[in-house]
PDB file of C-alpha atoms in Angstrom:
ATOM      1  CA  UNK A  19     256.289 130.842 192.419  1.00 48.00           C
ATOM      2  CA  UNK A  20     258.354 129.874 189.468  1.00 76.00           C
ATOM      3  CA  UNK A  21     256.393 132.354 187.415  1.00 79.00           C
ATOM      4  CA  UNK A  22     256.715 134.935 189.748  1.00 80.00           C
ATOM      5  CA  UNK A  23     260.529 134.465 189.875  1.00 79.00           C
ATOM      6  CA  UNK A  24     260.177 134.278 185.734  1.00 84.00           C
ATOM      7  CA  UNK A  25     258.208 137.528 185.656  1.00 86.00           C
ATOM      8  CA  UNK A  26     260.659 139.467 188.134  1.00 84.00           C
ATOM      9  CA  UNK A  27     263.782 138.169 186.160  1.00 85.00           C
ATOM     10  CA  UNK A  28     262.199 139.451 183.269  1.00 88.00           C
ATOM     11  CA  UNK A  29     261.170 143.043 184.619  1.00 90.00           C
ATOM     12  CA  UNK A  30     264.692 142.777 185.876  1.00 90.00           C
ATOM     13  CA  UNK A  31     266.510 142.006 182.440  1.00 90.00           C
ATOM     14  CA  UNK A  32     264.700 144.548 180.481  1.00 92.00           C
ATOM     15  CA  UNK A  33     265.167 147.657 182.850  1.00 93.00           C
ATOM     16  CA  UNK A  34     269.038 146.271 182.766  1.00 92.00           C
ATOM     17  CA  UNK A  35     269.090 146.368 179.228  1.00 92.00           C
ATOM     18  CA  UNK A  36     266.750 149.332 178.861  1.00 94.00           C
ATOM     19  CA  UNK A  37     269.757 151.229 181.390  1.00 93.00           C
ATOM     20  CA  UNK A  38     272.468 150.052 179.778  1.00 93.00           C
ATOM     21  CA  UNK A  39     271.639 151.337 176.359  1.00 93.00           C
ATOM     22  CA  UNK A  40     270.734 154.703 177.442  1.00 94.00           C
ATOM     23  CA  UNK A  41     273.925 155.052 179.103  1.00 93.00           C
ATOM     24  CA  UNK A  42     276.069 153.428 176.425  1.00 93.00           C
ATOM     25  CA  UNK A  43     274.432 156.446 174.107  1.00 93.00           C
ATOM     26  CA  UNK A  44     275.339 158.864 176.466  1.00 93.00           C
ATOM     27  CA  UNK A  45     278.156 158.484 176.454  1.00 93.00           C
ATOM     28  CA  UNK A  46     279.145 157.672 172.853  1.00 92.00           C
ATOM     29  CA  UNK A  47     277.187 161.622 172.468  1.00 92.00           C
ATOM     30  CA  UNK A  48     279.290 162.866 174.703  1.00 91.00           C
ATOM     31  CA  UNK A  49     282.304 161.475 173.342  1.00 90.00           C
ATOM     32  CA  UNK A  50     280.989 163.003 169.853  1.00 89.00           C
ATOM     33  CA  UNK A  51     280.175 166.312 171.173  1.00 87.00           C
ATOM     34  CA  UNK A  52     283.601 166.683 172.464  1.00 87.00           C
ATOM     35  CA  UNK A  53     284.992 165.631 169.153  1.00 87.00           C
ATOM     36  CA  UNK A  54     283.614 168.072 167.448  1.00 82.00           C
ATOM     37  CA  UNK A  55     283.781 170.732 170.068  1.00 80.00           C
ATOM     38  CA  UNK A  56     285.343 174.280 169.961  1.00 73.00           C
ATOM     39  CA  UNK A  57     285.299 174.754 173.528  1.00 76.00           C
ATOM     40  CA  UNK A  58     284.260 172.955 176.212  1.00 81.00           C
ATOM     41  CA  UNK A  59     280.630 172.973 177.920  1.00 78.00           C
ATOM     42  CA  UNK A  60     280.802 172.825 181.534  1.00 80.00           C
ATOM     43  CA  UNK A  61     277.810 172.561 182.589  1.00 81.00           C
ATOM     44  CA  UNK A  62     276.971 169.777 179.762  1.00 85.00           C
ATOM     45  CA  UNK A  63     279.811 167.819 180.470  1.00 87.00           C
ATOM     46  CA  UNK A  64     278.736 168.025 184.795  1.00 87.00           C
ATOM     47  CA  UNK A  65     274.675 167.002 184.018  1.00 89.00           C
ATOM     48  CA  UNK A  66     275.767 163.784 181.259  1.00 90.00           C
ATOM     49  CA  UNK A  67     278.251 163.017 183.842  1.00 90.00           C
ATOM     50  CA  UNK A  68     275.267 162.774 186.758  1.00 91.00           C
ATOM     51  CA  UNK A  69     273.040 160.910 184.061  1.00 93.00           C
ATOM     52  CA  UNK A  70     275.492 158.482 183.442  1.00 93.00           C
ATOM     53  CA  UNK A  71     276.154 157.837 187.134  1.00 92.00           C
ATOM     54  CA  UNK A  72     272.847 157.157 188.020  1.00 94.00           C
ATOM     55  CA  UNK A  73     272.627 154.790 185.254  1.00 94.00           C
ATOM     56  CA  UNK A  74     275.446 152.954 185.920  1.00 94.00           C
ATOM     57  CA  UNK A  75     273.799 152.301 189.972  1.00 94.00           C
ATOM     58  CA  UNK A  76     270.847 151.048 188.143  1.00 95.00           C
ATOM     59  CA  UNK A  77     273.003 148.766 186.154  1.00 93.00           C
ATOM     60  CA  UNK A  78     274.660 147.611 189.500  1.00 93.00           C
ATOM     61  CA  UNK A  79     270.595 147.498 191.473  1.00 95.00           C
ATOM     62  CA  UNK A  80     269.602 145.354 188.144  1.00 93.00           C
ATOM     63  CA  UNK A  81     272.793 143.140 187.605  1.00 89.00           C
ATOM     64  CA  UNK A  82     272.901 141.907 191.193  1.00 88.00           C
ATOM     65  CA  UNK A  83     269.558 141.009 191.293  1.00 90.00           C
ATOM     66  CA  UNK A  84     269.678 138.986 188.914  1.00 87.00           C
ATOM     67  CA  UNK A  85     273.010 137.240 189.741  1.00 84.00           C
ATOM     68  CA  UNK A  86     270.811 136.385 193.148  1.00 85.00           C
ATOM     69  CA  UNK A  87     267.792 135.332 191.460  1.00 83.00           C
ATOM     70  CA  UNK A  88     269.519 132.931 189.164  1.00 76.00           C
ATOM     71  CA  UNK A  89     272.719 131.565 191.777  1.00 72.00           C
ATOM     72  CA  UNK A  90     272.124 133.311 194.748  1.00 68.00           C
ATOM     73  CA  UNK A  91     274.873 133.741 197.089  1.00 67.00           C
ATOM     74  CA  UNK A  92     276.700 130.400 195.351  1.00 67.00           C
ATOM     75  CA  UNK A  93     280.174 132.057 194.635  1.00 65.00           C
ATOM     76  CA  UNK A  94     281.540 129.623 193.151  1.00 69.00           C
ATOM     77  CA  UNK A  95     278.969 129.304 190.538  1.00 68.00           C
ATOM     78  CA  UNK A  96     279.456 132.892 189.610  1.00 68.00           C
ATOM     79  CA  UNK A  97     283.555 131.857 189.638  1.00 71.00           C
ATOM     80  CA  UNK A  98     282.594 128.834 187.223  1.00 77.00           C
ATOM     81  CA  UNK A  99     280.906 131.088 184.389  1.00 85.00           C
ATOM     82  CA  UNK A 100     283.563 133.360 182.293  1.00 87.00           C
ATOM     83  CA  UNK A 101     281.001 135.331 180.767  1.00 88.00           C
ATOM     84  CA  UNK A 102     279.584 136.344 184.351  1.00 87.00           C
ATOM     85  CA  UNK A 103     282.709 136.988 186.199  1.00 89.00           C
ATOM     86  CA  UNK A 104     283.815 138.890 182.783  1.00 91.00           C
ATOM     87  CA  UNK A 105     280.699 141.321 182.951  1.00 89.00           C
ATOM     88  CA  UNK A 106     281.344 142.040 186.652  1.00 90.00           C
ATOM     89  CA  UNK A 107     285.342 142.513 186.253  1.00 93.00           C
ATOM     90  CA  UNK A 108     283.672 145.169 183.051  1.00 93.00           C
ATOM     91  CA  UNK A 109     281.933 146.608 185.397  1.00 92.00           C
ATOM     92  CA  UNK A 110     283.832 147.348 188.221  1.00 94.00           C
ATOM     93  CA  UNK A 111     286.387 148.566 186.004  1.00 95.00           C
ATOM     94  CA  UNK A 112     284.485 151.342 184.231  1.00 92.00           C
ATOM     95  CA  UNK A 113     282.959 152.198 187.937  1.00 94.00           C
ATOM     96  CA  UNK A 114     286.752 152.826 188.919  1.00 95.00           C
ATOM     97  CA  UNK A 115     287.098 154.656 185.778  1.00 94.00           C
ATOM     98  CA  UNK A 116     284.081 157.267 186.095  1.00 91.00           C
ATOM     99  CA  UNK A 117     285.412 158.449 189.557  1.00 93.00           C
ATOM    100  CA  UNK A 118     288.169 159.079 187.983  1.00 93.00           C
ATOM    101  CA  UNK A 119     286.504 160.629 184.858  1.00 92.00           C
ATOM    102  CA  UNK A 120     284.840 163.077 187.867  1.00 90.00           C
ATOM    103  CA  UNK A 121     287.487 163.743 190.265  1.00 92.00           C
ATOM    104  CA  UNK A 122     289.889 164.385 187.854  1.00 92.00           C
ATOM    105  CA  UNK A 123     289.425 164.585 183.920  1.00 93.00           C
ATOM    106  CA  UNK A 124     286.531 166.876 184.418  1.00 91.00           C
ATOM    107  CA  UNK A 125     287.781 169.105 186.725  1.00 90.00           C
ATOM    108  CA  UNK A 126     291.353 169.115 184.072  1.00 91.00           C
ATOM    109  CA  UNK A 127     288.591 169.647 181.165  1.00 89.00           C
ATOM    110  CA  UNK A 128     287.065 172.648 182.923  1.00 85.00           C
ATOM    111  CA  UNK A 129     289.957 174.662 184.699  1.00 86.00           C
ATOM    112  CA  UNK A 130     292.814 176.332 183.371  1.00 83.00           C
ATOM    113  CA  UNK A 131     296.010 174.189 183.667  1.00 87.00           C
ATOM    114  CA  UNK A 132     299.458 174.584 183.674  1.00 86.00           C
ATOM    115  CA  UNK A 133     300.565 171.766 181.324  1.00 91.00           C
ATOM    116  CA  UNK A 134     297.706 171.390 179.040  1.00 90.00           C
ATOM    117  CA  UNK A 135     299.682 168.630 176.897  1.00 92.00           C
ATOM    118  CA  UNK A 136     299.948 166.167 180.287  1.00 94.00           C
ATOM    119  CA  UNK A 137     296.491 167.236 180.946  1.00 94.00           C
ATOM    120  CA  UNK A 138     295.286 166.448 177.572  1.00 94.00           C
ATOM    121  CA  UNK A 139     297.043 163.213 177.862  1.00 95.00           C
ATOM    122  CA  UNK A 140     295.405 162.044 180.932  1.00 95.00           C
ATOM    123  CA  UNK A 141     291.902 162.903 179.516  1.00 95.00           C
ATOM    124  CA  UNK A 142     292.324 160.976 176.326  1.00 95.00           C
ATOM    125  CA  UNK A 143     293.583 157.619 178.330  1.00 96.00           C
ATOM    126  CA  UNK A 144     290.429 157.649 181.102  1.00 95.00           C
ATOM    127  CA  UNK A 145     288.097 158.677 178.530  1.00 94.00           C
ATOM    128  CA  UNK A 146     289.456 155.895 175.606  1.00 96.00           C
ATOM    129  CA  UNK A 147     289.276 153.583 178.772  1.00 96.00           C
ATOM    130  CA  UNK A 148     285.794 154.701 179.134  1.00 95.00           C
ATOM    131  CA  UNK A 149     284.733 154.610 175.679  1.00 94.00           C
ATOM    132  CA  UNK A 150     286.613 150.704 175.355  1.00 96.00           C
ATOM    133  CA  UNK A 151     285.132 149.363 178.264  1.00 96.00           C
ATOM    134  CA  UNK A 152     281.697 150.376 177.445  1.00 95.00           C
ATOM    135  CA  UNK A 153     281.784 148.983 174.252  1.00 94.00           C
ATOM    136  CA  UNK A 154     283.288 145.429 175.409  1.00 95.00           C
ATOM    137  CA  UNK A 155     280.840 145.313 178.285  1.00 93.00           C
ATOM    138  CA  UNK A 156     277.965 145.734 175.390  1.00 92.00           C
ATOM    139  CA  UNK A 157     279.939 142.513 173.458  1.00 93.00           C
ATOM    140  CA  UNK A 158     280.332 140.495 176.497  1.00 91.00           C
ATOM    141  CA  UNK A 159     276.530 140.979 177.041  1.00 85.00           C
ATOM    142  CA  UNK A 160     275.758 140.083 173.684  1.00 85.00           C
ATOM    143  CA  UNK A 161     278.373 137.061 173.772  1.00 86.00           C
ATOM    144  CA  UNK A 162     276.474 134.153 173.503  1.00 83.00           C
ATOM    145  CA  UNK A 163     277.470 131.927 170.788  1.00 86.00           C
ATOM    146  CA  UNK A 164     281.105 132.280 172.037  1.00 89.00           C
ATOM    147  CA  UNK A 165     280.707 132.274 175.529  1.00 86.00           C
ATOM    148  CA  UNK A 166     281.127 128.243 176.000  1.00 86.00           C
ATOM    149  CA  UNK A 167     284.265 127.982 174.170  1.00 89.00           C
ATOM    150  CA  UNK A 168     285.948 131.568 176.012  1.00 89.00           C
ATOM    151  CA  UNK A 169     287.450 131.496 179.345  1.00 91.00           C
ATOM    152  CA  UNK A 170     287.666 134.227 181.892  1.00 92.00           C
ATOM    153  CA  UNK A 171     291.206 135.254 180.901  1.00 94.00           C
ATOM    154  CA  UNK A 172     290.325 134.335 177.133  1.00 94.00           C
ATOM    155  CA  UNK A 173     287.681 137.476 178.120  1.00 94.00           C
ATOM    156  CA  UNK A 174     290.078 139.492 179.539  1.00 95.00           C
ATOM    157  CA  UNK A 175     292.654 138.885 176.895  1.00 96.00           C
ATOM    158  CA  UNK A 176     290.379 140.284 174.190  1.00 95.00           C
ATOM    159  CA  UNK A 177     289.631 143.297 176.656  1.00 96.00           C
ATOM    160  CA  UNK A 178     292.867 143.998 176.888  1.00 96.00           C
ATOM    161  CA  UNK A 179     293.858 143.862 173.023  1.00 97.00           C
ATOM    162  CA  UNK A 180     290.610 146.489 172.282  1.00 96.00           C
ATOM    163  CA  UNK A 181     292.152 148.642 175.490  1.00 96.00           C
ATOM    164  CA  UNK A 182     295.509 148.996 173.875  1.00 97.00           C
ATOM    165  CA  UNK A 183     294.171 149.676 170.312  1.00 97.00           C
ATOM    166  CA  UNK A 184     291.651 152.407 171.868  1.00 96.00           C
ATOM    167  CA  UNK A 185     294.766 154.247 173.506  1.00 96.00           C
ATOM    168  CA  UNK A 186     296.744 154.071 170.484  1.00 97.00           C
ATOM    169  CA  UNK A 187     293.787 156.038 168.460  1.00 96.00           C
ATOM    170  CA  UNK A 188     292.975 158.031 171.881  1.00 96.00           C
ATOM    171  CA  UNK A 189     296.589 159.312 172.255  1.00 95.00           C
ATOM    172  CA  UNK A 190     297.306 159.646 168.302  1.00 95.00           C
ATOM    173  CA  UNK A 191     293.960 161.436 167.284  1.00 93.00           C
ATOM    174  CA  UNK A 192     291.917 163.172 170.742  1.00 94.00           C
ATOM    175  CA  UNK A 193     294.420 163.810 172.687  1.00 95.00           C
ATOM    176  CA  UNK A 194     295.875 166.824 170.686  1.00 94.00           C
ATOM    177  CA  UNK A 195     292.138 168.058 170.201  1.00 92.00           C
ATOM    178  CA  UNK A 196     291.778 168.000 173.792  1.00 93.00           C
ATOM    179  CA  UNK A 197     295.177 169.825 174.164  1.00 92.00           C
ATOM    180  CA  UNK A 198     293.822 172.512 171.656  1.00 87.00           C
ATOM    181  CA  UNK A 199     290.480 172.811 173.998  1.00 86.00           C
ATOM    182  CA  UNK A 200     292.250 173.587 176.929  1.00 88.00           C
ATOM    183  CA  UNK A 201     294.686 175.978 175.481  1.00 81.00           C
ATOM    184  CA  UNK A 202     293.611 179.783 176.157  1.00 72.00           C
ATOM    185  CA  UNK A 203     291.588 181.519 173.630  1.00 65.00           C
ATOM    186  CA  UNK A 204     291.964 184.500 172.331  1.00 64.00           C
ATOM    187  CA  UNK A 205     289.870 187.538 172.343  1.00 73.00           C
ATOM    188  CA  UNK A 206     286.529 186.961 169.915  1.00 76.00           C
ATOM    189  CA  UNK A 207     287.556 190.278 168.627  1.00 80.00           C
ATOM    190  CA  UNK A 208     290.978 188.651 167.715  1.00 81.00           C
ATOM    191  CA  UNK A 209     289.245 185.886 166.213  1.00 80.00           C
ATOM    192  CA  UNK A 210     287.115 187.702 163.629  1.00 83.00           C
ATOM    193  CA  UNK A 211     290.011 189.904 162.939  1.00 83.00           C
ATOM    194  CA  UNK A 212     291.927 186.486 161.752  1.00 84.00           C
ATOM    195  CA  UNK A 213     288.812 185.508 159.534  1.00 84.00           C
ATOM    196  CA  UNK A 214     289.098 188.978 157.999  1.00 84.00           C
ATOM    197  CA  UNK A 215     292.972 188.829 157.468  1.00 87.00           C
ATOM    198  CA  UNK A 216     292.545 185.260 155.324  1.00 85.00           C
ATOM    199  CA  UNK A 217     289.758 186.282 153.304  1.00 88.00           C
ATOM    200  CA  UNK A 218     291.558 190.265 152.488  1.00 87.00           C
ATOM    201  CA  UNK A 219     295.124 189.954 153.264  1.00 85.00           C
ATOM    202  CA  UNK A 220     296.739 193.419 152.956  1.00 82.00           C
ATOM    203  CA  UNK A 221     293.570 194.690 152.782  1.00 82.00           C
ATOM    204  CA  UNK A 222     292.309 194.131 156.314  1.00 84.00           C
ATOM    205  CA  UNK A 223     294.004 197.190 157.836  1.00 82.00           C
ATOM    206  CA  UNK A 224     291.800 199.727 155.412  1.00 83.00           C
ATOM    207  CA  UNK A 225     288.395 197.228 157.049  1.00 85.00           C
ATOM    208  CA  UNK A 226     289.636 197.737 160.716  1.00 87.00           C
ATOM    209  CA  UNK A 227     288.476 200.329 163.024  1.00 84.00           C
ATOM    210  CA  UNK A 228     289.274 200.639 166.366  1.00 86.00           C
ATOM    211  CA  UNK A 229     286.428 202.656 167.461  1.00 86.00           C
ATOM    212  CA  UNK A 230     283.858 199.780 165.952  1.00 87.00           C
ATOM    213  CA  UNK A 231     286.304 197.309 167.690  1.00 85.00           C
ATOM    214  CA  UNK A 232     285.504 199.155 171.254  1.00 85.00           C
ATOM    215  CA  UNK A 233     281.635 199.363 170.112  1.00 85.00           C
ATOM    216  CA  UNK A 234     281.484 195.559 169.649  1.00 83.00           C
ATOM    217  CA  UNK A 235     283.896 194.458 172.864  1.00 81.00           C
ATOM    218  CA  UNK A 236     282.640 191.572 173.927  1.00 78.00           C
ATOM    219  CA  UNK A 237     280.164 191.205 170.729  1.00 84.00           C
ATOM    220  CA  UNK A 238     281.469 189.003 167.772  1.00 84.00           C
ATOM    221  CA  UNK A 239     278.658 188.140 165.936  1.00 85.00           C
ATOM    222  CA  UNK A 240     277.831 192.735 165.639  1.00 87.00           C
ATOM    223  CA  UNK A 241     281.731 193.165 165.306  1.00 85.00           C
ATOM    224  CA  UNK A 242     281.722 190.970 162.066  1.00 87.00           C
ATOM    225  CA  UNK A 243     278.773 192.412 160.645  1.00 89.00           C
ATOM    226  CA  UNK A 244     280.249 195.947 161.612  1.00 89.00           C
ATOM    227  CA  UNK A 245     283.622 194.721 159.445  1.00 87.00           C
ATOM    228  CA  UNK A 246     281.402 193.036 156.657  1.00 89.00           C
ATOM    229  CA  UNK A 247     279.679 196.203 156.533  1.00 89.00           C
ATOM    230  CA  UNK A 248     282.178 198.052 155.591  1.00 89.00           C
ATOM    231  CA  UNK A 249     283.424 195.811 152.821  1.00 90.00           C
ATOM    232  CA  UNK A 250     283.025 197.915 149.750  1.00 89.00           C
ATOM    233  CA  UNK A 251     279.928 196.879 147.571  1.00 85.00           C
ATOM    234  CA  UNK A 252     281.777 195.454 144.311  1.00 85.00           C
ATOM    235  CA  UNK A 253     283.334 192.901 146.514  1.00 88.00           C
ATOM    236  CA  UNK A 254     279.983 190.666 147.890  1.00 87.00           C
ATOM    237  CA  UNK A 255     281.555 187.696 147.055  1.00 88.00           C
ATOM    238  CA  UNK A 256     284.861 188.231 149.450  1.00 88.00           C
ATOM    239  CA  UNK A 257     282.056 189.818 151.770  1.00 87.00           C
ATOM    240  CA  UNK A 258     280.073 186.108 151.756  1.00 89.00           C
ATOM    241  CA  UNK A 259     283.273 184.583 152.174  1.00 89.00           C
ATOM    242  CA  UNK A 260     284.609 186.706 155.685  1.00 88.00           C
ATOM    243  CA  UNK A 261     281.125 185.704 156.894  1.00 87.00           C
ATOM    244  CA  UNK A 262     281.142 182.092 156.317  1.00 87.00           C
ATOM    245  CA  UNK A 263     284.595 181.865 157.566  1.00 84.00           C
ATOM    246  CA  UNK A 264     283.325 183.786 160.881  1.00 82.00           C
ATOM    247  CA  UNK A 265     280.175 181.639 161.665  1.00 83.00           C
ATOM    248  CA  UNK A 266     282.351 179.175 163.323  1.00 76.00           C
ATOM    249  CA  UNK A 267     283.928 181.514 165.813  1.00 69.00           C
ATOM    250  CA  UNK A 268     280.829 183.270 166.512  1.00 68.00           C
ATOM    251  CA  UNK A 269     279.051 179.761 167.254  1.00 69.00           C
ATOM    252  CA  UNK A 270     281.298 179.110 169.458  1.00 61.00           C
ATOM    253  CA  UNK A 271     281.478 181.778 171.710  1.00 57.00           C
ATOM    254  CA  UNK A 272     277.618 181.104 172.552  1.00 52.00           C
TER     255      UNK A 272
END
């Protein structure tokens, strides 16, 4: 029997770890791919979100099996072991803070809103709360030459000093990123035209046609090779140049 209880704790332990770091890289990608975004990818953002969700249940499935396989239903055990009662408080906590990641930050993230700045806000404290609390339940897993000389609030305390220094950076660095994201773009036509004005100045008005303009509605990536095309031949370099400077805005709008 002891084996068998030995085995199953150790099935248990590695599909807990093997869980938590898939989801911990999920959502550090996420949090990445938003960085670095030009807009924002809906339907991404909706299937990571599910991913993560059903990882985090198999964290919970994994985590209370083997709080009952090692105490049982002894409460005050679990109350009598910081690290424990830590990991669960974690826990709960960044369960609390995905609903709220998907009944509200996503749907701010993927609708137009009226105060993008307040919406931008809100999205950069649940998702630095996210990012924080993932991180400190990976530590508080890995605590184990520490653990015997922290307490439970000693636990939280720490929690609460990497919490505050993730909203400082949050609000200070993402949160006007986010802001930018949600803002309404303009046309892609508009966009290329702006590539063209800082790489000709003056110049741009003898490059700009409106008849290609209504050929390529809709089209950025033919609408700047329509412009480039018409860049006069002694002038490759500036040509290179308007196209470089467009690649961005035509990746984006795919």
């Amino acid at each position: 029997m002891d084996m068998l209880t030995t085995t199953a704790r150790q099935l248990l332990l590695f599909g807990h770890t093997l869980a938590f770091a898939f989801a911990i890289v999920a959502v550090f990608r996420e949090d990445v791919a938003l960085l670095r975004a030009r807009r924002i990818d809906a339907a991404k953002l909706e299937a990571t979100g599910r991913t993560i969700a059903r990882l985090l249940g198999l964290l919970w499935l994994t985590g209370a099996a083997l709080i009952l396989l090692d105490l049982g239903l002894d409460w005050a055990a679990l109350i009598a072991k910081p690290k424990l009662a830590a990991k669960l408080t974690v826990v709960s906590l960044l369960t609390a803070n995905g609903l709220l990641l998907h009944w509200v930050v996503f749907p701010m993230l993927t609708k137009p809103q009226r105060s993008p700045g307040f919406a931008s806000a809100v999205c950069a404290v649940v998702g630095a709360v996210s990012s924080v609390t993932w991180l400190f339940a990976s530590f508080v897993g890995d605590a184990r030459l520490i653990a015997p000389a922290m307490t439970y609030s000693g636990f939280l305390g720490l929690y609460g000093l990497s919490l505050a220094a993730g909203l400082a950076v949050s609000l200070a660095f993402v949160r006007p990123h986010i802001e930018r994201l949600m803002l309404p773009r303009p046309e892609p036509e508009a966009e290329v035209e702006e590539a063209l004005l800082s790489t000709f100045g003056p110049a741009t008005s003898l490059l700009l046609d409106e008849g290609i303009r209504k050929a390529h509605a809709g089209q950025p990536a033919a609408y700047a090779q329509a412009l480039a095309a018409r860049v006069p031949a002694d002038m490759d370099d500036a040509r290179a140049m308007f196209l470089q400077r467009v690649a961005p805005v035509v990746e984006s709008r795919f």
